[in-house]
Tab-separated table of C-alpha atoms and ligand atoms in Angstrom:
chain	number	residue	atom	x	y	z
A	14	MET	CA	-106.836	-21.400	59.047
A	15	ASN	CA	-106.110	-21.672	55.253
A	16	VAL	CA	-102.598	-22.699	54.393
A	17	VAL	CA	-100.557	-22.596	51.313
A	18	MET	CA	-97.501	-25.148	51.171
A	19	ILE	CA	-95.496	-24.226	47.734
A	20	GLY	CA	-93.533	-27.584	47.247
A	21	ALA	CA	-95.108	-30.911	47.523
A	22	GLY	CA	-91.863	-32.466	48.053
A	23	TYR	CA	-90.762	-34.663	51.046
A	24	VAL	CA	-90.879	-31.756	53.708
A	25	GLY	CA	-93.866	-29.976	51.617
A	26	LEU	CA	-96.107	-32.868	51.539
A	27	VAL	CA	-95.567	-33.992	54.750
A	28	SER	CA	-95.927	-30.977	56.380
A	29	GLY	CA	-98.752	-29.804	54.507
A	30	SER	CA	-100.846	-33.258	54.893
A	31	CYS	CA	-100.017	-33.064	58.967
A	32	PHE	CA	-101.352	-29.496	58.888
A	33	ALA	CA	-104.192	-30.904	57.532
A	34	GLU	CA	-104.843	-33.644	60.044
A	35	PHE	CA	-104.784	-30.725	62.671
A	36	GLY	CA	-107.971	-29.448	60.924
A	37	ALA	CA	-106.038	-26.557	58.795
A	38	ASN	CA	-107.178	-26.251	54.950
A	39	VAL	CA	-104.312	-26.955	53.312
A	40	THR	CA	-103.569	-26.320	49.240
A	41	CYS	CA	-100.216	-28.252	48.287
A	42	LEU	CA	-99.221	-25.980	45.271
A	43	ASP	CA	-96.102	-27.492	43.084
A	44	ILE	CA	-94.642	-26.518	39.527
A	45	ASN	CA	-94.565	-29.907	38.827
A	46	ALA	CA	-97.892	-30.681	36.959
A	47	ALA	CA	-97.238	-34.393	36.937
A	48	LYS	CA	-96.196	-34.868	40.434
A	49	ILE	CA	-99.918	-32.665	41.370
A	50	GLU	CA	-101.708	-35.050	38.829
A	51	ALA	CA	-100.594	-37.956	40.499
A	52	LEU	CA	-101.572	-36.815	43.822
A	53	LYS	CA	-105.104	-35.799	42.901
A	54	ALA	CA	-105.817	-39.051	41.611
A	55	GLY	CA	-104.530	-40.694	45.141
A	56	ASN	CA	-100.827	-41.663	43.971
A	57	ILE	CA	-98.048	-40.589	46.513
A	58	PRO	CA	-94.847	-39.673	44.375
A	59	ILE	CA	-92.066	-40.636	47.600
A	60	TYR	CA	-92.228	-43.365	49.773
A	61	GLU	CA	-92.780	-42.290	53.216
A	62	PRO	CA	-94.503	-44.750	55.795
A	63	GLY	CA	-97.874	-43.470	56.637
A	64	LEU	CA	-98.144	-40.675	54.042
A	65	ASP	CA	-100.754	-42.753	51.819
A	66	SER	CA	-103.060	-42.877	54.335
A	67	LEU	CA	-102.528	-39.585	55.633
A	68	VAL	CA	-103.089	-37.843	52.461
A	69	GLU	CA	-106.138	-39.962	51.612
A	70	ARG	CA	-107.880	-39.302	54.488
A	71	ASN	CA	-107.629	-35.656	54.877
A	72	SER	CA	-108.274	-35.639	50.944
A	73	ARG	CA	-111.597	-37.110	51.499
A	74	ALA	CA	-112.490	-34.712	54.551
A	75	GLY	CA	-111.688	-31.939	51.899
A	76	ARG	CA	-109.197	-30.355	53.928
A	77	LEU	CA	-105.986	-30.795	51.524
A	78	LYS	CA	-106.022	-29.970	47.813
A	79	PHE	CA	-103.471	-29.823	45.272
A	80	THR	CA	-103.083	-27.363	42.387
A	81	THR	CA	-100.324	-25.623	40.682
A	82	GLU	CA	-101.559	-22.430	40.361
A	83	PHE	CA	-100.792	-19.605	42.138
A	84	ALA	CA	-103.808	-17.243	40.910
A	85	GLY	CA	-107.175	-18.359	42.979
A	86	THR	CA	-104.821	-19.918	45.513
A	87	ILE	CA	-102.726	-17.552	47.515
A	88	GLU	CA	-105.311	-14.846	47.732
A	89	ASN	CA	-107.098	-16.676	50.181
A	90	ALA	CA	-104.150	-17.857	52.230
A	91	ASP	CA	-103.680	-17.214	55.790
A	92	LEU	CA	-100.132	-18.382	55.931
A	93	VAL	CA	-98.201	-19.612	52.781
A	94	PHE	CA	-95.301	-22.075	53.511
A	95	ILE	CA	-92.397	-22.571	51.071
A	96	ALA	CA	-91.052	-25.553	51.115
A	97	VAL	CA	-89.037	-25.961	47.747
A	98	GLY	CA	-85.775	-27.574	47.235
A	99	THR	CA	-82.508	-25.528	48.250
A	100	PRO	CA	-79.743	-27.805	46.380
A	101	THR	CA	-76.002	-26.993	46.496
A	102	GLU	CA	-75.276	-24.302	43.685
A	103	ASN	CA	-73.315	-25.940	40.705
A	104	GLU	CA	-70.140	-24.002	41.721
A	105	GLY	CA	-68.977	-23.823	45.330
A	106	GLY	CA	-71.157	-24.989	48.128
A	107	HIS	CA	-73.732	-22.705	48.931
A	108	ALA	CA	-77.449	-23.190	49.021
A	109	ASP	CA	-79.049	-22.194	45.848
A	110	LEU	CA	-81.852	-20.095	46.871
A	111	LYS	CA	-83.781	-19.565	43.060
A	112	TYR	CA	-86.633	-21.576	43.491
A	113	VAL	CA	-87.131	-19.902	47.236
A	114	TYR	CA	-86.996	-16.527	45.472
A	115	SER	CA	-88.976	-17.259	42.671
A	116	ALA	CA	-91.777	-18.853	44.948
A	117	ALA	CA	-91.804	-15.465	46.700
A	118	ARG	CA	-92.387	-13.405	43.654
A	119	ASP	CA	-95.324	-15.617	42.155
A	120	ILE	CA	-96.592	-15.539	45.737
A	121	ALA	CA	-96.317	-11.410	45.734
A	122	GLN	CA	-98.899	-10.906	42.822
A	123	TYR	CA	-101.394	-12.356	44.639
A	124	LEU	CA	-101.437	-11.500	47.984
A	125	ASP	CA	-104.617	-10.531	49.111
A	126	GLY	CA	-105.402	-9.347	53.175
A	127	TYR	CA	-102.721	-10.197	55.878
A	128	THR	CA	-101.016	-13.319	54.890
A	129	ILE	CA	-97.881	-14.789	56.346
A	130	ILE	CA	-94.863	-15.934	54.069
A	131	VAL	CA	-92.810	-18.726	55.970
A	132	ASP	CA	-89.975	-20.442	54.997
A	133	LYS	CA	-89.956	-24.226	55.735
A	134	SER	CA	-87.138	-24.840	53.461
A	135	THR	CA	-83.449	-24.822	55.013
A	136	VAL	CA	-81.954	-21.242	54.186
A	137	PRO	CA	-78.918	-19.480	55.088
A	138	VAL	CA	-79.141	-16.455	57.435
A	139	GLY	CA	-80.520	-13.221	56.174
A	140	THR	CA	-82.889	-15.693	53.577
A	141	ALA	CA	-86.321	-14.374	55.107
A	142	ARG	CA	-85.748	-10.824	55.200
A	143	GLU	CA	-84.241	-11.292	51.221
A	144	VAL	CA	-87.866	-12.503	50.456
A	145	LYS	CA	-89.840	-9.944	52.704
A	146	ARG	CA	-87.737	-7.196	50.097
A	147	ILE	CA	-88.505	-9.414	47.356
A	148	ILE	CA	-92.354	-9.555	48.110
A	149	ALA	CA	-92.250	-5.816	49.175
A	150	ASP	CA	-90.618	-4.752	45.982
A	151	ALA	CA	-92.991	-6.935	43.721
A	152	ASN	CA	-96.099	-5.574	45.526
A	153	PRO	CA	-95.708	-2.466	47.393
A	154	GLN	CA	-99.302	-2.572	48.638
A	155	ALA	CA	-99.206	-6.102	50.226
A	156	ASP	CA	-99.944	-6.334	53.841
A	157	PHE	CA	-97.761	-9.396	54.978
A	158	ASP	CA	-95.282	-10.687	57.571
A	159	VAL	CA	-92.505	-13.138	56.943
A	160	ALA	CA	-91.376	-16.140	59.144
A	161	SER	CA	-88.775	-18.728	59.576
A	162	ASN	CA	-90.016	-22.072	60.476
A	163	PRO	CA	-87.702	-24.894	60.044
A	164	GLU	CA	-88.327	-28.209	59.602
A	165	PHE	CA	-86.749	-31.202	61.776
A	166	LEU	CA	-88.174	-34.072	60.164
A	167	ARG	CA	-86.299	-37.470	59.464
A	168	GLU	CA	-87.090	-39.074	56.091
A	169	GLY	CA	-88.653	-42.700	57.161
A	170	SER	CA	-90.105	-40.996	60.484
A	171	ALA	CA	-91.342	-37.961	59.028
A	172	ILE	CA	-95.011	-38.087	60.159
A	173	ASP	CA	-94.038	-38.797	63.637
A	174	ASP	CA	-91.342	-36.188	63.774
A	175	PHE	CA	-93.764	-33.965	62.546
A	176	MET	CA	-96.730	-34.937	65.230
A	177	ARG	CA	-94.138	-35.397	68.130
A	178	PRO	CA	-91.663	-32.962	67.808
A	179	ASP	CA	-88.747	-32.747	69.777
A	180	ARG	CA	-89.580	-28.664	69.476
A	181	VAL	CA	-90.998	-26.500	67.003
A	182	VAL	CA	-88.945	-23.494	65.845
A	183	ILE	CA	-90.416	-20.104	64.844
A	184	GLY	CA	-88.536	-16.787	64.048
A	185	VAL	CA	-90.743	-13.967	63.761
A	186	GLU	CA	-91.140	-10.255	63.805
A	187	SER	CA	-94.126	-9.444	65.113
A	188	GLN	CA	-96.525	-10.430	67.538
A	189	ARG	CA	-99.132	-11.051	64.676
A	190	ALA	CA	-97.804	-13.416	62.952
A	191	ARG	CA	-96.438	-15.063	65.958
A	192	ALA	CA	-100.018	-15.346	67.438
A	193	MET	CA	-100.866	-16.916	64.191
A	194	LEU	CA	-98.026	-19.716	64.041
A	195	LEU	CA	-98.613	-20.514	67.841
A	196	GLU	CA	-102.554	-21.062	66.560
A	197	LEU	CA	-101.515	-23.041	63.809
A	198	TYR	CA	-99.145	-25.631	65.900
A	199	ARG	CA	-101.728	-25.600	69.239
A	200	PRO	CA	-102.659	-29.088	68.793
A	201	LEU	CA	-99.263	-29.811	69.758
A	202	ASN	CA	-100.004	-28.557	72.955
A	203	ALA	CA	-101.665	-31.732	74.187
A	204	ASP	CA	-98.093	-33.391	73.573
A	205	GLN	CA	-96.207	-30.594	75.548
A	206	ALA	CA	-93.929	-30.190	72.559
A	207	PRO	CA	-91.563	-27.139	73.287
A	208	ILE	CA	-92.196	-23.922	70.758
A	209	LEU	CA	-89.396	-21.907	70.693
A	210	VAL	CA	-90.343	-18.301	69.272
A	211	THR	CA	-87.138	-16.498	68.367
A	212	ASP	CA	-85.842	-13.714	65.833
A	213	LEU	CA	-85.917	-14.358	62.094
A	214	GLU	CA	-81.844	-15.106	62.014
A	215	SER	CA	-81.898	-17.153	65.133
A	216	ALA	CA	-84.408	-19.567	63.771
A	217	GLU	CA	-82.411	-20.046	60.518
A	218	ILE	CA	-79.203	-20.709	62.111
A	219	THR	CA	-80.514	-23.077	64.645
A	220	LYS	CA	-81.741	-25.344	61.694
A	221	TYR	CA	-77.911	-25.273	60.139
A	222	ALA	CA	-76.493	-25.610	63.608
A	223	ALA	CA	-78.939	-29.018	64.576
A	224	ASN	CA	-78.131	-30.696	61.484
A	225	ALA	CA	-74.065	-29.925	61.592
A	226	PHE	CA	-74.345	-30.721	65.165
A	227	LEU	CA	-75.791	-34.307	64.214
A	228	ALA	CA	-73.319	-34.512	61.110
A	229	THR	CA	-70.222	-34.001	63.489
A	230	LYS	CA	-71.471	-36.588	65.822
A	231	ILE	CA	-71.661	-38.943	63.026
A	232	SER	CA	-68.152	-38.032	61.491
A	233	PHE	CA	-66.657	-38.170	65.147
A	234	ILE	CA	-67.870	-41.874	65.844
A	235	ASN	CA	-66.626	-42.867	62.234
A	236	GLU	CA	-62.959	-41.711	63.060
A	237	ILE	CA	-63.288	-43.309	66.245
A	238	ALA	CA	-64.129	-46.341	64.829
A	239	ASP	CA	-61.319	-46.048	62.237
A	240	LEU	CA	-58.846	-45.533	65.461
A	241	CYS	CA	-60.901	-48.958	67.113
A	242	GLU	CA	-59.622	-50.949	63.882
A	243	LYS	CA	-55.909	-49.242	63.849
A	244	ALA	CA	-55.677	-49.414	68.133
A	245	GLY	CA	-58.037	-51.851	69.377
A	246	GLY	CA	-60.948	-51.796	70.684
A	247	ASP	CA	-64.697	-52.129	69.490
A	248	VAL	CA	-66.564	-48.906	68.637
A	249	GLN	CA	-69.740	-50.224	69.636
A	250	ALA	CA	-69.168	-50.698	73.387
A	251	VAL	CA	-67.250	-47.384	73.322
A	252	ALA	CA	-70.584	-45.547	71.701
A	253	LYS	CA	-72.582	-47.178	74.561
A	254	GLY	CA	-69.874	-45.822	76.845
A	255	LEU	CA	-69.983	-42.445	75.466
A	256	GLY	CA	-73.694	-42.247	75.019
A	257	LEU	CA	-74.810	-43.352	78.371
A	258	ASP	CA	-73.527	-39.813	79.344
A	259	SER	CA	-76.323	-37.720	79.535
A	260	ARG	CA	-74.157	-34.946	78.322
A	261	ILE	CA	-73.475	-36.611	75.176
A	262	GLY	CA	-76.304	-38.858	74.199
A	263	SER	CA	-76.786	-42.002	72.542
A	264	LYS	CA	-78.206	-40.991	69.533
A	265	PHE	CA	-76.164	-40.326	66.362
A	266	LEU	CA	-73.339	-42.510	67.292
A	267	HIS	CA	-73.734	-45.189	64.879
A	268	PRO	CA	-70.687	-45.831	62.632
A	269	GLY	CA	-71.612	-46.312	59.035
A	270	PRO	CA	-70.556	-45.533	55.506
A	271	GLY	CA	-70.752	-41.877	55.845
A	272	PHE	CA	-73.952	-39.659	55.745
A	273	GLY	CA	-76.176	-39.202	52.842
A	274	GLY	CA	-79.471	-37.763	51.985
A	275	SER	CA	-81.332	-34.358	51.208
A	276	CYS	CA	-79.591	-32.452	54.295
A	277	PHE	CA	-76.871	-33.470	56.113
A	278	PRO	CA	-74.403	-32.703	53.007
A	279	LYS	CA	-75.481	-29.968	51.593
A	280	ASP	CA	-76.471	-28.061	55.036
A	281	THR	CA	-72.499	-28.701	56.108
A	282	ARG	CA	-71.308	-27.301	52.882
A	283	ALA	CA	-73.917	-24.549	53.186
A	284	LEU	CA	-72.849	-23.446	56.520
A	285	VAL	CA	-69.300	-23.627	55.610
A	286	LYS	CA	-70.018	-21.240	52.909
A	287	LEU	CA	-71.701	-19.030	55.018
A	288	ALA	CA	-69.701	-19.080	57.845
A	289	GLN	CA	-66.772	-18.126	55.123
A	290	ASP	CA	-68.872	-15.496	53.789
A	291	SER	CA	-69.487	-14.122	56.886
A	292	GLY	CA	-65.906	-14.115	57.862
A	293	ALA	CA	-66.756	-16.160	60.537
A	294	SER	CA	-64.860	-19.442	61.309
A	295	CYS	CA	-66.105	-23.179	60.593
A	296	ARG	CA	-63.233	-25.065	60.995
A	297	ILE	CA	-65.042	-28.386	62.793
A	298	VAL	CA	-67.786	-28.298	60.446
A	299	GLN	CA	-65.253	-28.040	57.410
A	300	ALA	CA	-63.666	-31.099	58.797
A	301	VAL	CA	-67.086	-32.994	59.177
A	302	VAL	CA	-67.767	-32.827	55.578
A	303	GLU	CA	-63.890	-34.099	54.561
A	304	VAL	CA	-64.596	-37.059	57.076
A	305	ASN	CA	-67.683	-37.701	55.839
A	306	HIS	CA	-66.058	-37.722	52.088
A	307	GLU	CA	-63.362	-40.361	53.559
A	308	GLN	CA	-65.322	-42.393	54.955
A	309	LYS	CA	-67.056	-43.230	51.911
A	310	LEU	CA	-63.341	-44.532	50.215
A	311	ARG	CA	-62.423	-46.132	53.415
A	312	MET	CA	-65.391	-48.067	52.916
A	313	VAL	CA	-64.288	-49.263	49.409
A	314	GLU	CA	-60.723	-50.072	50.969
A	315	LYS	CA	-62.646	-52.362	53.033
A	316	ILE	CA	-64.847	-54.188	50.697
A	317	VAL	CA	-61.202	-54.534	48.451
A	318	ARG	CA	-59.820	-55.813	51.547
A	319	ALA	CA	-62.268	-58.375	51.875
A	320	LEU	CA	-62.058	-59.522	48.652
A	321	GLY	CA	-58.189	-60.440	49.191
A	322	GLY	CA	-56.906	-57.040	48.051
A	323	SER	CA	-58.336	-57.051	44.498
A	324	ALA	CA	-61.648	-56.093	42.999
A	325	GLN	CA	-60.629	-57.078	39.791
A	326	ASP	CA	-63.651	-59.456	38.051
A	327	LYS	CA	-64.875	-60.078	41.579
A	328	ASN	CA	-68.514	-60.223	42.225
A	329	ILE	CA	-69.915	-57.947	44.696
A	330	ALA	CA	-73.606	-58.125	45.780
A	331	VAL	CA	-75.302	-55.155	47.354
A	332	LEU	CA	-77.694	-54.941	49.851
A	333	GLY	CA	-79.462	-51.316	49.891
A	334	LEU	CA	-78.851	-48.414	48.028
A	335	THR	CA	-80.820	-45.462	49.681
A	336	PHE	CA	-78.758	-43.386	52.582
A	337	LYS	CA	-81.028	-44.811	55.016
A	338	PRO	CA	-83.747	-47.497	55.290
A	339	GLU	CA	-87.678	-46.614	54.807
A	340	THR	CA	-87.387	-43.954	52.055
A	341	ASP	CA	-86.347	-44.571	48.491
A	342	ASP	CA	-84.569	-40.924	48.471
A	343	MET	CA	-81.193	-41.673	46.767
A	344	ARG	CA	-79.768	-37.884	47.173
A	345	GLU	CA	-76.158	-38.253	48.418
A	346	ALA	CA	-76.427	-41.430	48.892
A	347	SER	CA	-72.828	-43.349	49.785
A	348	SER	CA	-73.532	-46.072	47.652
A	349	LEU	CA	-73.396	-43.372	44.878
A	350	THR	CA	-69.847	-42.757	45.522
A	351	ILE	CA	-68.646	-46.469	46.543
A	352	LEU	CA	-70.430	-48.228	43.735
A	353	PRO	CA	-68.895	-46.232	41.082
A	354	GLU	CA	-65.476	-46.942	42.520
A	355	LEU	CA	-65.727	-50.470	42.916
A	356	LEU	CA	-66.602	-50.504	39.313
A	357	ARG	CA	-64.052	-48.635	38.219
A	358	ARG	CA	-61.526	-51.317	40.164
A	359	GLY	CA	-62.941	-53.985	37.634
A	360	ALA	CA	-65.678	-55.416	39.876
A	361	ASN	CA	-69.224	-56.774	38.816
A	362	ILE	CA	-71.855	-55.154	41.009
A	363	ARG	CA	-75.613	-56.813	41.554
A	364	ALA	CA	-77.701	-54.885	43.855
A	365	HIS	CA	-81.114	-54.905	45.850
A	366	ASP	CA	-82.836	-52.281	47.791
A	367	PRO	CA	-86.725	-52.788	48.717
A	368	GLN	CA	-87.673	-49.467	47.093
A	369	SER	CA	-84.995	-47.694	45.279
A	370	MET	CA	-83.882	-49.843	42.499
A	371	ALA	CA	-85.562	-47.495	39.489
A	372	ILE	CA	-84.595	-44.481	40.850
A	373	ALA	CA	-80.947	-45.885	41.457
A	374	ALA	CA	-81.016	-47.444	37.975
A	375	ARG	CA	-80.960	-43.630	36.767
A	376	LEU	CA	-78.546	-42.675	38.843
A	377	LEU	CA	-75.906	-45.133	39.159
A	378	PRO	CA	-73.489	-46.427	35.912
A	379	GLN	CA	-75.048	-48.780	33.345
A	380	ALA	CA	-73.163	-51.982	34.450
A	381	ILE	CA	-74.687	-52.435	37.529
A	382	GLU	CA	-77.334	-55.209	37.657
A	383	TYR	CA	-80.377	-55.087	39.832
A	384	SER	CA	-82.075	-58.082	41.394
A	385	ASP	CA	-86.074	-58.088	42.549
A	386	GLU	CA	-85.005	-61.467	44.474
A	387	LEU	CA	-82.845	-60.498	47.756
A	388	TYR	CA	-81.237	-63.676	47.785
A	389	ALA	CA	-80.620	-64.167	44.025
A	390	THR	CA	-78.518	-60.956	44.448
A	391	ALA	CA	-76.142	-63.218	46.305
A	392	ALA	CA	-75.779	-65.609	43.205
A	393	ASN	CA	-72.254	-66.678	42.764
A	394	ALA	CA	-71.086	-63.286	44.702
A	395	ASP	CA	-67.832	-63.213	46.001
A	396	VAL	CA	-68.337	-60.907	48.450
A	397	VAL	CA	-71.862	-59.440	50.365
A	398	VAL	CA	-71.971	-55.777	51.191
A	399	LEU	CA	-74.446	-54.618	53.462
A	400	MET	CA	-75.024	-51.229	52.707
A	401	THR	CA	-78.350	-49.653	54.214
A	402	GLU	CA	-79.931	-51.333	57.051
A	403	TRP	CA	-83.415	-52.004	55.955
A	404	ASN	CA	-85.245	-54.481	58.056
A	405	GLU	CA	-85.517	-57.067	55.663
A	406	TYR	CA	-81.497	-56.999	56.207
A	407	ARG	CA	-81.481	-57.392	59.814
A	408	GLY	CA	-82.397	-61.128	60.053
A	409	LEU	CA	-81.058	-62.849	56.963
A	410	GLN	CA	-81.293	-66.446	56.418
A	411	LEU	CA	-77.338	-66.861	56.485
A	412	GLU	CA	-77.083	-70.247	55.193
A	413	LYS	CA	-79.759	-69.716	52.372
A	414	LEU	CA	-77.311	-67.022	51.583
A	415	LYS	CA	-74.355	-68.340	51.380
A	416	ARG	CA	-75.620	-71.169	49.544
A	417	PHE	CA	-75.713	-68.428	46.692
A	418	MET	CA	-72.305	-67.144	46.521
A	419	ARG	CA	-69.299	-68.821	45.412
A	420	GLY	CA	-66.856	-66.745	48.204
A	421	ASN	CA	-67.806	-66.050	51.505
A	422	ALA	CA	-66.941	-62.648	52.429
A	423	PHE	CA	-69.440	-60.324	54.286
A	424	VAL	CA	-68.488	-56.635	55.111
A	425	ASP	CA	-71.219	-55.123	57.025
A	426	LEU	CA	-71.414	-51.548	56.733
A	427	ARG	CA	-74.120	-50.903	59.223
A	428	ASN	CA	-72.793	-53.123	62.023
A	429	VAL	CA	-75.995	-55.221	62.330
A	430	TYR	CA	-74.468	-58.626	62.981
A	431	ASP	CA	-72.580	-60.386	65.465
A	432	GLN	CA	-68.843	-61.325	64.518
A	433	SER	CA	-68.948	-64.630	66.439
A	434	ILE	CA	-72.059	-65.657	64.991
A	435	MET	CA	-71.096	-64.823	60.913
A	436	GLU	CA	-67.809	-66.750	61.860
A	437	GLU	CA	-69.951	-69.800	62.986
A	438	GLN	CA	-71.778	-69.349	59.835
A	439	GLY	CA	-68.600	-70.092	57.825
A	440	PHE	CA	-68.775	-66.084	56.800
A	441	SER	CA	-65.262	-63.840	56.822
A	442	TYR	CA	-67.205	-60.967	58.146
A	443	SER	CA	-65.758	-57.528	58.438
A	444	SER	CA	-67.703	-54.904	60.009
A	445	ILE	CA	-66.750	-51.271	61.075
A	446	GLY	CA	-64.929	-50.155	64.179
A	447	ARG	CA	-64.659	-53.578	65.897
B	26	LIG	C1	-86.637	-29.604	51.450
B	26	LIG	C2	-86.667	-28.396	51.643
B	26	LIG	O1	-86.752	-27.601	50.724
B	26	LIG	C3	-84.792	-28.251	51.948
B	26	LIG	O2	-84.375	-27.059	52.016
B	26	LIG	C4	-84.770	-28.768	53.168
B	26	LIG	O3	-83.586	-29.061	53.566
B	26	LIG	C5	-85.048	-30.427	52.745
B	26	LIG	O4	-86.031	-30.586	52.310
B	26	LIG	P1	-87.572	-31.515	50.051
B	26	LIG	O5	-88.834	-31.419	50.505
B	26	LIG	O6	-86.819	-32.902	50.454
B	26	LIG	O7	-86.873	-30.214	50.283
B	26	LIG	O8	-87.276	-31.284	48.226
B	26	LIG	P2	-88.169	-32.321	46.980
B	26	LIG	O9	-88.516	-33.342	47.616
B	26	LIG	O10	-87.270	-32.107	46.078
B	26	LIG	O11	-89.342	-31.142	47.152
B	26	LIG	C6	-89.255	-29.760	46.451
B	26	LIG	C7	-90.380	-29.399	45.448
B	26	LIG	O12	-90.692	-28.353	45.497
B	26	LIG	C8	-90.399	-30.356	44.382
B	26	LIG	O13	-91.808	-31.051	44.492
B	26	LIG	C9	-90.552	-29.109	43.368
B	26	LIG	O14	-91.337	-29.596	42.215
B	26	LIG	C10	-91.189	-27.980	43.995
B	26	LIG	N1	-90.362	-26.937	43.524
B	26	LIG	C11	-89.418	-26.368	42.850
B	26	LIG	C12	-91.871	-25.896	43.318
B	26	LIG	O15	-93.022	-26.439	43.654
B	26	LIG	N2	-91.542	-24.713	42.999
B	26	LIG	C13	-89.783	-24.412	42.418
B	26	LIG	O16	-89.963	-22.995	42.010
B	26	LIG	C14	-89.287	-25.256	42.921
B	27	LIG	C1	-81.935	-35.040	59.020
B	27	LIG	C2	-82.362	-34.882	60.038
B	27	LIG	O1	-82.263	-35.561	61.262
B	27	LIG	C3	-83.630	-34.097	60.010
B	27	LIG	O2	-83.936	-33.249	61.348
B	27	LIG	C4	-83.988	-32.921	59.197
B	27	LIG	O3	-83.366	-31.861	59.261
B	27	LIG	C5	-83.531	-33.580	57.589
B	27	LIG	O4	-82.174	-34.265	57.683
B	27	LIG	P1	-82.686	-37.712	57.553
B	27	LIG	O5	-81.455	-36.920	56.370
B	27	LIG	O6	-84.063	-37.892	56.645
B	27	LIG	O7	-82.720	-36.367	58.651
B	27	LIG	O8	-82.356	-38.637	58.148
B	27	LIG	P2	-81.343	-38.953	59.339
B	27	LIG	O9	-82.060	-40.106	60.313
B	27	LIG	O10	-80.572	-37.910	60.124
B	27	LIG	O11	-79.901	-39.835	58.873
B	27	LIG	C6	-78.746	-38.967	57.685
B	27	LIG	C7	-77.819	-39.833	57.730
B	27	LIG	O12	-77.028	-40.207	58.487
B	27	LIG	C8	-78.085	-41.381	56.944
B	27	LIG	O13	-77.643	-41.276	55.881
B	27	LIG	C9	-77.864	-42.392	58.082
B	27	LIG	O14	-77.360	-43.439	57.963
B	27	LIG	C10	-76.886	-41.298	58.824
B	27	LIG	N1	-76.701	-41.540	60.145
B	27	LIG	C11	-77.322	-41.205	61.084
B	27	LIG	C12	-75.587	-42.307	60.588
B	27	LIG	O15	-74.413	-42.842	59.450
B	27	LIG	N2	-75.368	-42.618	61.817
B	27	LIG	C13	-76.208	-42.584	62.735
B	27	LIG	O16	-75.754	-42.229	63.921
B	27	LIG	C14	-77.393	-41.777	62.588
């Protein structure tokens, strides 16, 4: 089967490489010529564990190719996936669909023989139908179907999520498209992954509903953590007690500095807009968005409290900048809100991150210093803030860290450490909801 993946980003590159691993002939097409040149030369533009060897193996086997050209690529495709970005629009909170629609127009010109155009990007209800209209208008002779096949890939474990999914959702309008997509995903049968076939709209809403529900769990536990801080209780024990109820489940109940990343923030905002536009009520998700913003500001207050009530002229060492570990993605990372606010309050900041310092330096104020060496980040620090739970921060040599510092405050925004052990080591320790 010949597959074209438009957009070789976090989602498109992983999905394309995984389809190639399943035996399909895949071409990843991206308008970013520098990215395509890098990929052709064997350089992976993002950090995603396992992706380099997957790309290398499938490129060598001739099943994975890269191009910037629609002409000569689309004609041979059985399936064309659209995996371009769908960022939040500058105004409002709607998903910006201009890249999806421009891809649809470019695809339309070159269609030759029956082809399925599949939306993989997260898009509001009705987008697949609009893609269909655009293609039919641009090329009335085209023989095609549209489909919706949302991704559920977590950065950092995207390949495993693709290869061993909890489910695959496929929205289609025709038996022919259904059969071809089921054939493409047939290698998953060995793992007995449920494949759910729906109409186009249900597939589109399922993606938003799944992300909004997971984001709701996070904002919920963050509010319970706040309650524990004010009324007493340990949120870790509460989360355990909650999660053991199989109707609730234990995942996504970790309190933290607010959710970030390429999906939850933009998808919750887009779902609220979509509901408003459709005349539906979406109060729960609206509250999730607000609570998440407040959570980041609460983290600022927590750090300032650890500094004795003022950040003025205090030295803050930050461990971790990305929105989660095992990625270099900085999109909507909580550090992008928390650190500028601490600077505004007069703090000096030195930061460390295993993967994202170069990217972060372009997004954060210039006043922030970066340290290549983990422990040196804490030199002269009044407080160490653990922002992202990278593995190398889970087993810190605490004595060594403390020797570098001039103060002894440690603010653990991921609840990695144990209060009593930290106090034994001489730290003034605070965490979330305990
Ligand atoms: C994806 C999805 O598109 C988004 O809807 C989903 O919710 C999250 O993941 P992601 O892969 O993370 O986005 O985005 P990014 O890494 O920015 O990759 C998008 C790629 O598409 C980029 O390489 C960009 O150059 C390319 N692109 C963009 C095109 O090839 N054509 C365009 O018109 C626009
Ligand atoms: C998410 C979805 O999980 C995935 O299915 C896909 O739709 C893309 O978006 P991703 O953004 O890569 O994946 O990471 P995820 O592991 O879901 O974490 C998102 C954010 O929530 C991170 O900032 C993380 O730190 C935070 N989080 C997650 C919590 O604060 N607590 C939790 O319990 C879980």
